[in-house]
Amino acid sequence: VAAWPRPRSLARALRRDGLLPNVMRPGQPTGRPTVEDFREIAAYVAEHRTAPGPFDLVAEGETPGEGADRGASLVRPWQEAGATWWLEARWEGGVDALRRRLEQGPPRVE
Protein backbone atom coordinates (compact mmCIF):
# COMPACT_ATOMS: atom_id res chain seq x y z
CA VAL A 1 0.00 0.00 0.00
CA ALA A 2 1.18 3.51 -0.76
CA ALA A 3 -0.37 6.92 -0.15
CA TRP A 4 -1.03 9.07 -3.19
CA PRO A 5 0.32 11.73 -3.72
CA ARG A 6 2.87 11.33 -0.91
CA PRO A 7 6.39 11.04 -2.44
CA ARG A 8 8.01 9.24 0.52
CA SER A 9 5.29 6.61 0.65
CA LEU A 10 5.47 6.13 -3.10
CA ALA A 11 9.28 5.93 -3.08
CA ARG A 12 9.08 3.02 -0.63
CA ALA A 13 6.54 1.19 -2.80
CA LEU A 14 8.51 1.82 -5.99
CA ARG A 15 11.40 -0.24 -4.58
CA ARG A 16 9.07 -3.26 -4.46
CA ASP A 17 7.06 -5.04 -7.14
CA GLY A 18 3.71 -3.28 -6.93
CA LEU A 19 1.31 -1.12 -5.01
CA LEU A 20 -2.28 -0.76 -3.91
CA PRO A 21 -2.79 3.01 -3.68
CA ASN A 22 -4.82 4.97 -1.16
CA VAL A 23 -5.49 8.66 -1.66
CA MET A 24 -4.37 10.92 1.20
CA ARG A 25 -4.88 14.62 0.60
CA PRO A 26 -4.85 17.30 3.30
CA GLY A 27 -8.30 18.03 4.67
CA GLN A 28 -9.91 15.04 2.93
CA PRO A 29 -10.71 11.58 4.22
CA THR A 30 -8.40 8.77 3.13
CA GLY A 31 -9.97 6.75 0.35
CA ARG A 32 -9.72 4.81 -2.85
CA PRO A 33 -8.37 6.53 -5.94
CA THR A 34 -10.57 7.50 -8.84
CA VAL A 35 -9.76 6.28 -12.34
CA GLU A 36 -8.14 9.66 -13.02
CA ASP A 37 -6.04 9.38 -9.83
CA PHE A 38 -5.03 5.91 -10.99
CA ARG A 39 -3.95 7.23 -14.38
CA GLU A 40 -1.77 9.83 -12.62
CA ILE A 41 -0.32 7.16 -10.32
CA ALA A 42 0.56 4.95 -13.30
CA ALA A 43 2.31 7.89 -14.98
CA TYR A 44 4.19 8.66 -11.75
CA VAL A 45 5.32 5.04 -11.50
CA ALA A 46 6.49 5.02 -15.12
CA GLU A 47 8.49 8.19 -14.54
CA HIS A 48 10.01 7.44 -11.13
CA ARG A 49 10.50 3.69 -10.83
CA THR A 50 14.09 2.56 -11.36
CA ALA A 51 14.02 -0.93 -9.80
CA PRO A 52 14.25 -3.81 -12.28
CA GLY A 53 11.42 -6.22 -13.02
CA PRO A 54 7.68 -6.00 -13.45
CA PHE A 55 5.51 -3.72 -11.33
CA ASP A 56 1.85 -4.30 -10.57
CA LEU A 57 -0.77 -1.65 -9.90
CA VAL A 58 -3.75 -2.97 -7.97
CA ALA A 59 -7.18 -1.37 -8.28
CA GLU A 60 -10.05 -2.33 -6.03
CA GLY A 61 -13.79 -1.99 -6.13
CA GLU A 62 -16.97 -4.00 -6.50
CA THR A 63 -18.50 -5.55 -9.58
CA PRO A 64 -21.83 -7.29 -9.89
CA GLY A 65 -21.53 -11.03 -10.29
CA GLU A 66 -24.31 -11.30 -12.80
CA GLY A 67 -23.66 -10.10 -16.31
CA ALA A 68 -20.04 -10.43 -17.39
CA ASP A 69 -20.36 -7.43 -19.72
CA ARG A 70 -21.43 -5.16 -16.86
CA GLY A 71 -18.50 -6.26 -14.68
CA ALA A 72 -16.08 -5.84 -17.57
CA SER A 73 -17.38 -2.33 -18.29
CA LEU A 74 -16.62 -1.36 -14.68
CA VAL A 75 -13.11 -2.86 -14.66
CA ARG A 76 -12.00 -1.83 -18.17
CA PRO A 77 -11.41 1.88 -17.34
CA TRP A 78 -9.07 0.80 -14.52
CA GLN A 79 -7.20 -1.50 -16.87
CA GLU A 80 -6.89 1.31 -19.41
CA ALA A 81 -5.57 3.60 -16.64
CA GLY A 82 -2.77 1.12 -15.87
CA ALA A 83 -4.18 -1.45 -13.44
CA THR A 84 -2.64 -4.90 -13.74
CA TRP A 85 -4.81 -6.46 -11.01
CA TRP A 86 -8.41 -6.00 -9.90
CA LEU A 87 -9.21 -6.71 -6.26
CA GLU A 88 -12.88 -7.41 -5.62
CA ALA A 89 -13.34 -5.45 -2.40
CA ARG A 90 -16.73 -6.55 -1.16
CA TRP A 91 -16.70 -5.75 2.54
CA GLU A 92 -20.45 -5.66 3.24
CA GLY A 93 -23.12 -8.36 3.27
CA GLY A 94 -21.47 -11.08 5.29
CA VAL A 95 -20.01 -14.45 4.43
CA ASP A 96 -23.00 -15.70 2.42
CA ALA A 97 -22.94 -12.65 0.11
CA LEU A 98 -19.19 -13.02 -0.34
CA ARG A 99 -19.54 -16.72 -1.10
CA ARG A 100 -22.23 -16.06 -3.74
CA ARG A 101 -20.01 -13.41 -5.37
CA LEU A 102 -17.00 -15.75 -5.41
CA GLU A 103 -19.07 -18.48 -7.04
CA GLN A 104 -20.01 -16.08 -9.83
CA GLY A 105 -16.35 -15.64 -10.80
CA PRO A 106 -14.33 -12.59 -11.86
CA PRO A 107 -15.28 -10.10 -14.54
CA ARG A 108 -13.60 -10.92 -17.85
CA VAL A 109 -11.85 -8.05 -19.60
CA GLU A 110 -10.36 -8.99 -22.95
Coordinates of C-alpha atoms in Angstrom, one line a residue:
V1 CA 0.0 0.0 0.0
A2 CA 1.2 3.5 -0.8
A3 CA -0.4 6.9 -0.1
W4 CA -1.0 9.1 -3.2
P5 CA 0.3 11.7 -3.7
R6 CA 2.9 11.3 -0.9
P7 CA 6.4 11.0 -2.4
R8 CA 8.0 9.2 0.5
S9 CA 5.3 6.6 0.7
L10 CA 5.5 6.1 -3.1
A11 CA 9.3 5.9 -3.1
R12 CA 9.1 3.0 -0.6
A13 CA 6.5 1.2 -2.8
L14 CA 8.5 1.8 -6.0
R15 CA 11.4 -0.2 -4.6
R16 CA 9.1 -3.3 -4.5
D17 CA 7.1 -5.0 -7.1
G18 CA 3.7 -3.3 -6.9
L19 CA 1.3 -1.1 -5.0
L20 CA -2.3 -0.8 -3.9
P21 CA -2.8 3.0 -3.7
N22 CA -4.8 5.0 -1.2
V23 CA -5.5 8.7 -1.7
M24 CA -4.4 10.9 1.2
R25 CA -4.9 14.6 0.6
P26 CA -4.8 17.3 3.3
G27 CA -8.3 18.0 4.7
Q28 CA -9.9 15.0 2.9
P29 CA -10.7 11.6 4.2
T30 CA -8.4 8.8 3.1
G31 CA -10.0 6.8 0.3
R32 CA -9.7 4.8 -2.8
P33 CA -8.4 6.5 -5.9
T34 CA -10.6 7.5 -8.8
V35 CA -9.8 6.3 -12.3
E36 CA -8.1 9.7 -13.0
D37 CA -6.0 9.4 -9.8
F38 CA -5.0 5.9 -11.0
R39 CA -3.9 7.2 -14.4
E40 CA -1.8 9.8 -12.6
I41 CA -0.3 7.2 -10.3
A42 CA 0.6 4.9 -13.3
A43 CA 2.3 7.9 -15.0
Y44 CA 4.2 8.7 -11.8
V45 CA 5.3 5.0 -11.5
A46 CA 6.5 5.0 -15.1
E47 CA 8.5 8.2 -14.5
H48 CA 10.0 7.4 -11.1
R49 CA 10.5 3.7 -10.8
T50 CA 14.1 2.6 -11.4
A51 CA 14.0 -0.9 -9.8
P52 CA 14.3 -3.8 -12.3
G53 CA 11.4 -6.2 -13.0
P54 CA 7.7 -6.0 -13.5
F55 CA 5.5 -3.7 -11.3
D56 CA 1.8 -4.3 -10.6
L57 CA -0.8 -1.6 -9.9
V58 CA -3.7 -3.0 -8.0
A59 CA -7.2 -1.4 -8.3
E60 CA -10.0 -2.3 -6.0
G61 CA -13.8 -2.0 -6.1
E62 CA -17.0 -4.0 -6.5
T63 CA -18.5 -5.6 -9.6
P64 CA -21.8 -7.3 -9.9
G65 CA -21.5 -11.0 -10.3
E66 CA -24.3 -11.3 -12.8
G67 CA -23.7 -10.1 -16.3
A68 CA -20.0 -10.4 -17.4
D69 CA -20.4 -7.4 -19.7
R70 CA -21.4 -5.2 -16.9
G71 CA -18.5 -6.3 -14.7
A72 CA -16.1 -5.8 -17.6
S73 CA -17.4 -2.3 -18.3
L74 CA -16.6 -1.4 -14.7
V75 CA -13.1 -2.9 -14.7
R76 CA -12.0 -1.8 -18.2
P77 CA -11.4 1.9 -17.3
W78 CA -9.1 0.8 -14.5
Q79 CA -7.2 -1.5 -16.9
E80 CA -6.9 1.3 -19.4
A81 CA -5.6 3.6 -16.6
G82 CA -2.8 1.1 -15.9
A83 CA -4.2 -1.5 -13.4
T84 CA -2.6 -4.9 -13.7
W85 CA -4.8 -6.5 -11.0
W86 CA -8.4 -6.0 -9.9
L87 CA -9.2 -6.7 -6.3
E88 CA -12.9 -7.4 -5.6
A89 CA -13.3 -5.4 -2.4
R90 CA -16.7 -6.6 -1.2
W91 CA -16.7 -5.7 2.5
E92 CA -20.5 -5.7 3.2
G93 CA -23.1 -8.4 3.3
G94 CA -21.5 -11.1 5.3
V95 CA -20.0 -14.5 4.4
D96 CA -23.0 -15.7 2.4
A97 CA -22.9 -12.7 0.1
L98 CA -19.2 -13.0 -0.3
R99 CA -19.5 -16.7 -1.1
R100 CA -22.2 -16.1 -3.7
R101 CA -20.0 -13.4 -5.4
L102 CA -17.0 -15.7 -5.4
E103 CA -19.1 -18.5 -7.0
Q104 CA -20.0 -16.1 -9.8
G105 CA -16.4 -15.6 -10.8
P106 CA -14.3 -12.6 -11.9
P107 CA -15.3 -10.1 -14.5
R108 CA -13.6 -10.9 -17.9
V109 CA -11.9 -8.1 -19.6
E110 CA -10.4 -9.0 -23.0

